[in-house]
CSV table of C-alpha atoms in Angstrom, one decimal:
chain,number,residue,atom,x,y,z
Z,1181,UNK,CA,0.0,0.0,0.0
Z,1182,UNK,CA,2.8,2.4,0.9
Z,1183,UNK,CA,4.7,1.5,-2.2
Z,1184,UNK,CA,1.6,2.2,-4.3
Z,1185,UNK,CA,1.1,5.5,-2.5
Z,1186,UNK,CA,4.7,6.5,-3.2
Z,1187,UNK,CA,4.2,5.6,-6.9
Z,1188,UNK,CA,1.0,7.7,-7.2
Z,1189,UNK,CA,2.5,10.6,-5.2
Z,1190,UNK,CA,5.5,11.0,-7.5
Z,1191,UNK,CA,3.5,10.3,-10.7
Z,1192,UNK,CA,1.8,13.6,-10.3
Z,1193,UNK,CA,5.0,15.4,-11.2
Z,1194,UNK,CA,4.7,14.6,-14.9
Z,1195,UNK,CA,6.6,17.7,-16.2
Z,1196,UNK,CA,9.5,16.7,-13.9
Z,1197,UNK,CA,9.5,13.2,-15.4
Z,1198,UNK,CA,9.6,14.7,-18.9
Z,1199,UNK,CA,12.4,17.1,-18.0
Z,1200,UNK,CA,14.4,14.3,-16.4
Z,1201,UNK,CA,13.8,12.1,-19.5
Z,1202,UNK,CA,15.1,14.8,-21.8
Z,1203,UNK,CA,18.1,15.5,-19.6
Z,1204,UNK,CA,19.0,11.9,-19.2
Z,1205,UNK,CA,18.7,11.3,-23.0
Z,1206,UNK,CA,21.0,14.3,-23.9
Z,1207,UNK,CA,23.7,13.4,-21.4
Z,1208,UNK,CA,23.4,9.7,-22.3
Z,1209,UNK,CA,24.3,10.6,-25.9
Z,1210,UNK,CA,27.2,12.7,-24.7
Z,1211,UNK,CA,28.5,10.1,-22.2
Z,1212,UNK,CA,28.2,7.2,-24.7
Z,1213,UNK,CA,30.2,9.2,-27.3
Z,1214,UNK,CA,32.9,10.0,-24.8
Z,1215,UNK,CA,33.3,6.3,-23.7
Z,1216,UNK,CA,33.3,5.1,-27.3
Z,1217,UNK,CA,36.0,7.6,-28.1
Z,1218,UNK,CA,38.1,6.4,-25.2
Z,1219,UNK,CA,37.7,2.8,-26.4
Z,1220,UNK,CA,38.6,3.7,-29.9
Z,1221,UNK,CA,41.7,5.6,-28.6
Z,1222,UNK,CA,42.8,2.5,-26.6
Z,1223,UNK,CA,42.2,0.2,-29.6
Z,1224,UNK,CA,41.0,-2.6,-27.3
Z,1225,UNK,CA,38.5,-3.2,-24.5
Z,1226,UNK,CA,39.1,-1.5,-21.1
Z,1227,UNK,CA,38.4,-3.3,-17.9
Z,1228,UNK,CA,36.3,-5.9,-19.6
Z,1229,UNK,CA,34.2,-3.3,-21.5
Z,1230,UNK,CA,34.0,-3.4,-25.3
Z,1231,UNK,CA,32.0,-0.9,-27.3
Z,1232,UNK,CA,28.5,-2.5,-26.9
Z,1233,UNK,CA,29.1,-3.1,-23.2
Z,1234,UNK,CA,30.3,0.4,-22.6
Z,1235,UNK,CA,27.2,1.8,-24.4
Z,1236,UNK,CA,25.0,-0.5,-22.2
Z,1237,UNK,CA,26.8,0.8,-19.1
Z,1238,UNK,CA,25.9,4.4,-20.1
Z,1239,UNK,CA,22.3,3.8,-21.0
Z,1240,UNK,CA,21.5,1.5,-18.1
Z,1241,UNK,CA,23.1,4.2,-15.9
Z,1242,UNK,CA,20.9,6.9,-17.4
Z,1243,UNK,CA,17.8,4.7,-16.9
Z,1244,UNK,CA,18.7,4.1,-13.2
Z,1245,UNK,CA,19.8,7.7,-12.5
Z,1246,UNK,CA,16.3,8.8,-11.4
Z,1247,UNK,CA,15.4,5.4,-10.1
Z,1248,UNK,CA,18.2,5.1,-7.6
Z,1249,UNK,CA,18.3,8.1,-5.3
Z,1250,UNK,CA,21.9,9.1,-5.4
Z,1251,UNK,CA,21.2,12.7,-4.6
Z,1252,UNK,CA,19.7,12.2,-1.2
Z,1253,UNK,CA,16.5,13.6,0.3
Z,1254,UNK,CA,15.6,16.0,3.1
Z,1255,UNK,CA,12.2,14.9,4.3
Z,1256,UNK,CA,13.3,12.9,7.3
Z,1257,UNK,CA,15.9,15.6,8.3
Z,1258,UNK,CA,13.2,18.3,8.1
Z,1259,UNK,CA,10.8,16.3,10.2
Z,1260,UNK,CA,13.4,15.8,12.8
Z,1261,UNK,CA,14.1,19.5,12.9
Z,1262,UNK,CA,10.4,20.4,13.2
Z,1263,UNK,CA,9.6,17.6,15.7
Z,1264,UNK,CA,7.1,16.0,13.3
Z,1265,UNK,CA,9.2,12.9,13.4
Z,1266,UNK,CA,7.5,12.2,16.8
Z,1267,UNK,CA,4.3,11.6,14.8
Z,1268,UNK,CA,6.1,9.0,12.7
Z,1269,UNK,CA,7.2,7.2,15.9
Z,1270,UNK,CA,3.5,7.0,17.1
Z,1271,UNK,CA,2.4,5.2,13.9
Z,1272,UNK,CA,2.1,1.4,13.8
Z,1273,UNK,CA,4.6,1.0,11.0
Z,1274,UNK,CA,8.3,1.4,11.6
Z,1275,UNK,CA,9.3,4.8,10.2
Z,1276,UNK,CA,12.3,3.4,8.3
Z,1277,UNK,CA,10.2,0.8,6.6
Z,1278,UNK,CA,7.5,3.3,5.8
Z,1279,UNK,CA,9.9,5.7,4.1
Z,1280,UNK,CA,11.6,2.8,2.3
Z,1281,UNK,CA,8.3,1.7,0.9
Z,1282,UNK,CA,7.5,5.2,-0.3
Z,1283,UNK,CA,11.0,5.4,-1.9
Z,1284,UNK,CA,10.4,2.1,-3.7
Z,1285,UNK,CA,7.2,3.7,-5.2
Z,1286,UNK,CA,9.2,6.8,-6.2
Z,1287,UNK,CA,11.8,4.5,-7.9
Z,1288,UNK,CA,9.1,2.6,-9.7
Z,1289,UNK,CA,7.5,5.7,-11.4
Z,1290,UNK,CA,10.9,7.1,-12.3
Z,1291,UNK,CA,12.0,3.8,-13.9
Z,1292,UNK,CA,8.7,3.6,-15.9
Z,1293,UNK,CA,8.3,7.2,-16.8
Z,1294,UNK,CA,11.9,8.3,-17.1
Z,1295,UNK,CA,14.3,5.5,-17.2
Z,1296,UNK,CA,12.8,3.0,-19.6
Z,1297,UNK,CA,12.1,5.6,-22.4
Z,1298,UNK,CA,15.7,6.9,-22.1
Z,1299,UNK,CA,17.1,3.4,-22.3
Z,1300,UNK,CA,15.0,2.6,-25.4
Z,1301,UNK,CA,16.2,5.8,-27.1
Z,1302,UNK,CA,19.8,4.7,-26.4
Z,1303,UNK,CA,19.1,1.3,-27.8
Z,1304,UNK,CA,17.8,2.9,-31.0
Z,1305,UNK,CA,20.8,5.2,-31.4
Z,1306,UNK,CA,23.7,2.8,-30.5
Z,1307,UNK,CA,24.8,-0.8,-30.8
Z,1308,UNK,CA,24.2,-2.0,-27.2
Z,1309,UNK,CA,24.9,-5.2,-25.3
Z,1310,UNK,CA,21.7,-6.8,-23.8
Z,1311,UNK,CA,21.3,-9.1,-20.8
Z,1312,UNK,CA,22.5,-12.5,-22.2
Z,1313,UNK,CA,19.8,-14.6,-20.5
Z,1314,UNK,CA,16.6,-14.7,-18.6
Z,1315,UNK,CA,18.7,-15.2,-15.5
Z,1316,UNK,CA,20.4,-11.9,-16.1
Z,1317,UNK,CA,17.1,-10.1,-16.6
Z,1318,UNK,CA,15.7,-11.5,-13.3
Z,1319,UNK,CA,18.9,-11.0,-11.4
Z,1320,UNK,CA,19.1,-7.5,-12.8
Z,1321,UNK,CA,15.6,-6.6,-11.6
Z,1322,UNK,CA,16.4,-7.9,-8.1
Z,1323,UNK,CA,19.7,-6.0,-8.2
Z,1324,UNK,CA,17.9,-2.8,-9.1
Z,1325,UNK,CA,15.5,-3.2,-6.1
Z,1326,UNK,CA,18.5,-3.8,-3.9
Z,1327,UNK,CA,20.3,-0.7,-5.3
Z,1328,UNK,CA,17.3,1.4,-4.4
Z,1329,UNK,CA,17.3,0.0,-0.9
Z,1330,UNK,CA,21.0,0.5,-0.3
Z,1331,UNK,CA,20.9,4.1,-1.6
Z,1332,UNK,CA,17.8,4.9,0.5
Z,1333,UNK,CA,19.3,3.3,3.6
Z,1334,UNK,CA,22.5,5.3,3.4
Z,1335,UNK,CA,20.6,8.5,2.9
Z,1336,UNK,CA,18.2,7.7,5.8
Z,1337,UNK,CA,21.2,7.4,8.2
Z,1338,UNK,CA,22.5,10.7,7.0
Z,1339,UNK,CA,19.1,12.3,7.6
Z,1340,UNK,CA,19.0,10.9,11.1
Z,1341,UNK,CA,22.2,12.8,12.0
Z,1342,UNK,CA,19.9,15.8,12.3
Z,1343,UNK,CA,19.1,14.5,15.8
Z,1344,UNK,CA,22.6,15.6,16.9
Z,1345,UNK,CA,23.6,18.3,14.3
Z,1346,UNK,CA,22.0,21.6,13.6
Z,1347,UNK,CA,22.9,21.4,9.9
Z,1348,UNK,CA,23.7,18.4,7.9
Z,1349,UNK,CA,23.9,19.9,4.4
Z,1350,UNK,CA,27.7,19.6,4.4
Z,1351,UNK,CA,27.6,15.9,5.2
Z,1352,UNK,CA,24.9,15.3,2.6
Z,1353,UNK,CA,27.0,17.1,0.0
Z,1354,UNK,CA,30.1,15.1,0.9
Z,1355,UNK,CA,28.1,11.8,0.7
Z,1356,UNK,CA,26.8,12.8,-2.7
Z,1357,UNK,CA,30.2,13.7,-4.1
Z,1358,UNK,CA,32.0,10.5,-2.8
Z,1359,UNK,CA,29.0,8.3,-3.7
Z,1360,UNK,CA,28.8,9.8,-7.2
Z,1361,UNK,CA,32.4,9.0,-7.8
Z,1362,UNK,CA,32.6,5.5,-6.3
Z,1363,UNK,CA,29.2,4.1,-7.4
Z,1364,UNK,CA,30.2,4.2,-11.1
Z,1365,UNK,CA,28.1,7.2,-12.1
Z,1366,UNK,CA,30.9,8.9,-14.1
Z,1367,UNK,CA,33.1,6.0,-15.1
Z,1368,UNK,CA,32.9,2.2,-14.7
Z,1369,UNK,CA,34.5,1.2,-11.4
Z,1370,UNK,CA,36.7,-1.4,-13.2
Z,1371,UNK,CA,38.3,1.6,-15.0
Z,1372,UNK,CA,39.6,3.1,-11.8
Z,1373,UNK,CA,43.2,2.9,-10.6
Z,1374,UNK,CA,43.8,-0.2,-8.4
Z,1375,UNK,CA,43.8,1.8,-5.1
Z,1376,UNK,CA,40.6,3.7,-6.0
Z,1377,UNK,CA,38.9,0.5,-7.2
Z,1378,UNK,CA,39.8,-1.3,-4.0
Z,1379,UNK,CA,38.4,1.6,-2.0
Z,1380,UNK,CA,35.2,1.6,-4.0
Z,1381,UNK,CA,34.7,-2.2,-3.6
Z,1382,UNK,CA,35.0,-1.9,0.2
Z,1383,UNK,CA,32.2,0.7,0.2
Z,1384,UNK,CA,28.5,0.4,-0.3
Z,1385,UNK,CA,28.5,2.7,-3.3
Z,1386,UNK,CA,29.0,0.2,-6.2
Z,1387,UNK,CA,25.9,-1.6,-4.9
Z,1388,UNK,CA,23.9,1.5,-5.7
Z,1389,UNK,CA,24.7,1.6,-9.4
Z,1390,UNK,CA,27.7,-0.4,-10.7
Z,1391,UNK,CA,26.4,-3.9,-9.7
Z,1392,UNK,CA,23.0,-3.7,-11.4
Z,1393,UNK,CA,24.5,-2.1,-14.5
Z,1394,UNK,CA,27.1,-4.9,-14.8
Z,1395,UNK,CA,24.4,-7.6,-14.5
Z,1396,UNK,CA,22.1,-5.9,-17.0
Z,1397,UNK,CA,24.9,-5.1,-19.4
Z,1398,UNK,CA,26.0,-8.7,-19.4
Z,1399,UNK,CA,29.5,-8.0,-18.1
Z,1400,UNK,CA,28.8,-10.1,-14.9
Z,1401,UNK,CA,27.4,-13.5,-15.7
Z,1402,UNK,CA,27.1,-17.0,-14.1
Z,1403,UNK,CA,28.4,-17.3,-10.5
Z,1404,UNK,CA,29.6,-13.7,-10.6
Z,1405,UNK,CA,25.9,-12.6,-10.5
Z,1406,UNK,CA,25.5,-14.4,-7.2
Z,1407,UNK,CA,28.5,-12.6,-5.8
Z,1408,UNK,CA,27.4,-9.2,-7.0
Z,1409,UNK,CA,23.8,-9.6,-5.6
Z,1410,UNK,CA,25.2,-11.0,-2.3
Z,1411,UNK,CA,27.3,-7.9,-1.8
Z,1412,UNK,CA,24.2,-5.8,-2.4
Z,1413,UNK,CA,22.2,-7.9,0.1
Z,1414,UNK,CA,25.0,-7.4,2.7
Z,1415,UNK,CA,25.0,-3.6,2.3
Z,1416,UNK,CA,21.2,-3.4,2.3
Z,1417,UNK,CA,21.0,-5.4,5.6
Z,1418,UNK,CA,23.9,-3.6,7.2
Z,1419,UNK,CA,22.7,-0.1,6.4
Z,1420,UNK,CA,19.1,-0.9,7.3
Z,1421,UNK,CA,20.3,-2.3,10.7
Z,1422,UNK,CA,22.5,0.8,11.2
Z,1423,UNK,CA,19.5,3.0,10.4
Z,1424,UNK,CA,17.5,1.2,13.1
Z,1425,UNK,CA,20.3,1.7,15.7
Z,1426,UNK,CA,20.7,5.4,14.9
Z,1427,UNK,CA,16.9,5.9,14.8
Z,1428,UNK,CA,16.5,4.4,18.3
Z,1429,UNK,CA,19.3,6.5,19.7
Z,1430,UNK,CA,17.8,9.6,18.1
Z,1431,UNK,CA,14.4,8.7,19.6
Z,1432,UNK,CA,15.8,8.6,23.1
Z,1433,UNK,CA,17.3,12.0,22.5
Z,1434,UNK,CA,14.2,13.6,21.0
Z,1435,UNK,CA,12.4,16.3,22.9
Z,1436,UNK,CA,9.3,17.9,21.5
Z,1437,UNK,CA,7.6,20.9,23.1
Z,1438,UNK,CA,4.0,21.8,22.4
Z,1439,UNK,CA,0.6,22.3,23.9
């Protein structure tokens, strides 16, 4: 029910979906051209990416850009600051799970209304690698749901820091910058230098974008799919658990005045 409510809530912003689709499509064309130029200059594949796989990386990334919330949100932070979070604590549904369900609905409408059309446009314009099997399609869908969950869970923890800090915009911005770099938003993580790739792989950020893209682009197949999804499950569970701990600590700290 909450997922459906989130879907319907964000489906009302139709002009925003159209604007996002247009922006994603334009930047997808630019990014695909840049990566193809890099591959042509190298004269060979880079990090396991040939031209069709690199194109798939770009357009699956553009499709998931609005689906997976890499930019964060402020609703929980604002409710902490105003004290409205106390109302959430009185409801029968765990606040974290309620906000997660709403975010899954938001992800769904963005994927349908913004991501899929951009991806299909990319498929018309470029020679693209497709998921090689039904297993890849199913695992890719599961991976996308996990990516949305991991991204939400990290942002939820950042929002909860408002229980202790007057302003968290600096932390939110830092999370966005580091996450954008390490999740594979700009370049595939396998293209990173060894030290940066190791750092990325020890963080939750590739689980937000790189892992589902690799599965859907056909770069990760067979037993490697299980490993990629397992990493996402680990980070989803770990960040959800951390969110519960931080939320309980914040609830003990909460003071709301009123009459």
